[in-house]
Amino acid sequence: MLSLNTSPALASGYAGSEHRDHLGYGAGRCVCPGIHLAERNLIIGVAKLFWAFEFLNPPASDNDISAHSGASRGFLHCPEDYGCAIRPRSPKKRDTIMRELAEAQEVLTQFD
């Protein structure tokens, strides 16, 4: 027989919460129970971006992308805004992106 234990004390054990390097998914009893799914989807998304595109400094740019001087200080440590040139890694990858976009739009238009 299956039983459901809804004790909020269980949430603190998700993904080794005492070893986490950020609190983006909450903490303690308020941690997101879907943290594993969210992090894996983010990793897949970022990997696809790196597969498809080159992220470059724009020509004649003086962007400061240093982790020390190119980031904000305070409660949240975030990179400062900077320019970026984004381009497909190859014509073949561009064709793949455009083909997948067209297929996705066919499916997603039914939800407009």
mmCIF file of C-alpha atoms in Angstrom:
data_model
loop_
_atom_site.group_PDB
_atom_site.id
_atom_site.type_symbol
_atom_site.label_atom_id
_atom_site.label_comp_id
_atom_site.label_asym_id
_atom_site.label_seq_id
_atom_site.Cartn_x
_atom_site.Cartn_y
_atom_site.Cartn_z
ATOM 1 C CA MET A 1 0.000 0.000 0.000
ATOM 2 C CA LEU A 2 1.383 3.419 -0.962
ATOM 3 C CA SER A 3 1.260 6.266 1.497
ATOM 4 C CA LEU A 4 1.988 9.951 1.095
ATOM 5 C CA ASN A 5 4.125 11.688 3.677
ATOM 6 C CA THR A 6 3.531 15.439 3.326
ATOM 7 C CA SER A 7 5.896 16.443 6.106
ATOM 8 C CA PRO A 8 7.589 19.712 5.099
ATOM 9 C CA ALA A 9 10.708 18.640 6.987
ATOM 10 C CA LEU A 10 11.530 16.348 4.049
ATOM 11 C CA ALA A 11 12.173 19.310 1.740
ATOM 12 C CA SER A 12 15.368 20.295 3.532
ATOM 13 C CA GLY A 13 17.018 17.109 2.290
ATOM 14 C CA TYR A 14 16.533 17.907 -1.405
ATOM 15 C CA ALA A 15 19.797 18.092 -3.335
ATOM 16 C CA GLY A 16 21.987 18.446 -0.260
ATOM 17 C CA SER A 17 20.598 21.858 0.650
ATOM 18 C CA GLU A 18 23.394 22.578 3.126
ATOM 19 C CA HIS A 19 25.901 22.217 0.259
ATOM 20 C CA ARG A 20 24.102 24.395 -2.306
ATOM 21 C CA ASP A 21 25.966 27.401 -3.680
ATOM 22 C CA HIS A 22 22.863 29.565 -4.185
ATOM 23 C CA LEU A 23 19.334 29.964 -2.860
ATOM 24 C CA GLY A 24 17.591 30.451 -6.208
ATOM 25 C CA TYR A 25 15.253 27.543 -5.509
ATOM 26 C CA GLY A 26 14.539 28.440 -1.899
ATOM 27 C CA ALA A 27 15.958 26.946 1.264
ATOM 28 C CA GLY A 28 15.010 24.779 4.191
ATOM 29 C CA ARG A 29 11.354 23.780 4.222
ATOM 30 C CA CYS A 30 10.604 26.159 1.344
ATOM 31 C CA VAL A 31 12.981 24.619 -1.211
ATOM 32 C CA CYS A 32 11.510 23.846 -4.635
ATOM 33 C CA PRO A 33 10.723 20.114 -4.910
ATOM 34 C CA GLY A 34 11.418 20.262 -8.668
ATOM 35 C CA ILE A 35 14.983 21.489 -8.220
ATOM 36 C CA HIS A 36 16.484 18.447 -9.991
ATOM 37 C CA LEU A 37 14.274 18.890 -13.053
ATOM 38 C CA ALA A 38 14.852 22.651 -13.185
ATOM 39 C CA GLU A 39 18.634 22.406 -12.967
ATOM 40 C CA ARG A 40 18.874 19.658 -15.560
ATOM 41 C CA ASN A 41 16.671 21.609 -17.985
ATOM 42 C CA LEU A 42 18.826 24.708 -17.496
ATOM 43 C CA ILE A 43 21.985 22.696 -18.198
ATOM 44 C CA ILE A 44 20.468 21.249 -21.381
ATOM 45 C CA GLY A 45 19.345 24.708 -22.517
ATOM 46 C CA VAL A 46 22.754 26.282 -21.952
ATOM 47 C CA ALA A 47 24.491 23.340 -23.653
ATOM 48 C CA LYS A 48 22.279 23.823 -26.717
ATOM 49 C CA LEU A 49 23.095 27.531 -26.818
ATOM 50 C CA PHE A 50 26.834 26.777 -26.706
ATOM 51 C CA TRP A 51 26.390 24.096 -29.387
ATOM 52 C CA ALA A 52 24.570 26.465 -31.728
ATOM 53 C CA PHE A 53 26.126 29.889 -31.193
ATOM 54 C CA GLU A 54 29.388 31.736 -30.703
ATOM 55 C CA PHE A 55 29.295 34.464 -28.052
ATOM 56 C CA LEU A 56 31.899 37.105 -28.877
ATOM 57 C CA ASN A 57 32.919 40.590 -27.857
ATOM 58 C CA PRO A 58 31.627 43.055 -30.442
ATOM 59 C CA PRO A 59 34.363 44.641 -32.598
ATOM 60 C CA ALA A 60 36.069 47.626 -30.921
ATOM 61 C CA SER A 61 34.440 46.742 -27.599
ATOM 62 C CA ASP A 62 35.799 47.642 -24.185
ATOM 63 C CA ASN A 63 33.615 45.153 -22.311
ATOM 64 C CA ASP A 64 34.784 44.307 -18.816
ATOM 65 C CA ILE A 65 33.846 40.656 -18.360
ATOM 66 C CA SER A 66 36.141 40.010 -15.423
ATOM 67 C CA ALA A 67 34.537 38.148 -12.527
ATOM 68 C CA HIS A 68 36.002 40.719 -10.121
ATOM 69 C CA SER A 69 35.477 44.104 -11.746
ATOM 70 C CA GLY A 70 32.746 43.245 -14.273
ATOM 71 C CA ALA A 71 30.162 42.218 -11.688
ATOM 72 C CA SER A 72 27.874 44.005 -9.261
ATOM 73 C CA ARG A 73 28.543 43.937 -5.554
ATOM 74 C CA GLY A 74 26.042 43.363 -2.801
ATOM 75 C CA PHE A 75 23.513 40.721 -1.833
ATOM 76 C CA LEU A 76 23.308 39.329 -5.379
ATOM 77 C CA HIS A 77 26.541 38.934 -7.315
ATOM 78 C CA CYS A 78 25.584 39.412 -10.981
ATOM 79 C CA PRO A 79 27.518 40.360 -14.105
ATOM 80 C CA GLU A 80 27.115 43.945 -15.251
ATOM 81 C CA ASP A 81 25.375 44.488 -18.594
ATOM 82 C CA TYR A 82 27.733 44.274 -21.551
ATOM 83 C CA GLY A 83 27.497 44.006 -25.311
ATOM 84 C CA CYS A 84 27.750 40.648 -27.000
ATOM 85 C CA ALA A 85 27.903 39.507 -30.617
ATOM 86 C CA ILE A 86 25.969 36.265 -31.068
ATOM 87 C CA ARG A 87 26.238 34.317 -34.307
ATOM 88 C CA PRO A 88 25.589 30.747 -35.457
ATOM 89 C CA ARG A 89 28.645 28.506 -35.302
ATOM 90 C CA SER A 90 28.168 27.332 -38.900
ATOM 91 C CA PRO A 91 25.696 27.532 -41.810
ATOM 92 C CA LYS A 92 24.709 23.912 -41.108
ATOM 93 C CA LYS A 93 23.827 24.748 -37.503
ATOM 94 C CA ARG A 94 21.886 27.816 -38.687
ATOM 95 C CA ASP A 95 19.861 25.595 -41.046
ATOM 96 C CA THR A 96 19.161 23.157 -38.198
ATOM 97 C CA ILE A 97 18.026 25.997 -35.923
ATOM 98 C CA MET A 98 15.712 27.459 -38.583
ATOM 99 C CA ARG A 99 14.228 24.023 -39.411
ATOM 100 C CA GLU A 100 13.566 23.259 -35.731
ATOM 101 C CA LEU A 101 12.066 26.731 -35.228
ATOM 102 C CA ALA A 102 9.636 26.195 -38.118
ATOM 103 C CA GLU A 103 8.577 22.803 -36.722
ATOM 104 C CA ALA A 104 8.118 24.233 -33.223
ATOM 105 C CA GLN A 105 6.028 27.131 -34.537
ATOM 106 C CA GLU A 106 3.688 24.693 -36.297
ATOM 107 C CA VAL A 107 3.033 22.942 -33.000
ATOM 108 C CA LEU A 108 2.885 26.052 -30.811
ATOM 109 C CA THR A 109 0.505 28.076 -33.029
ATOM 110 C CA GLN A 110 -2.370 25.894 -31.853
ATOM 111 C CA PHE A 111 -1.928 27.402 -28.375
ATOM 112 C CA ASP A 112 -2.143 31.076 -29.462
#
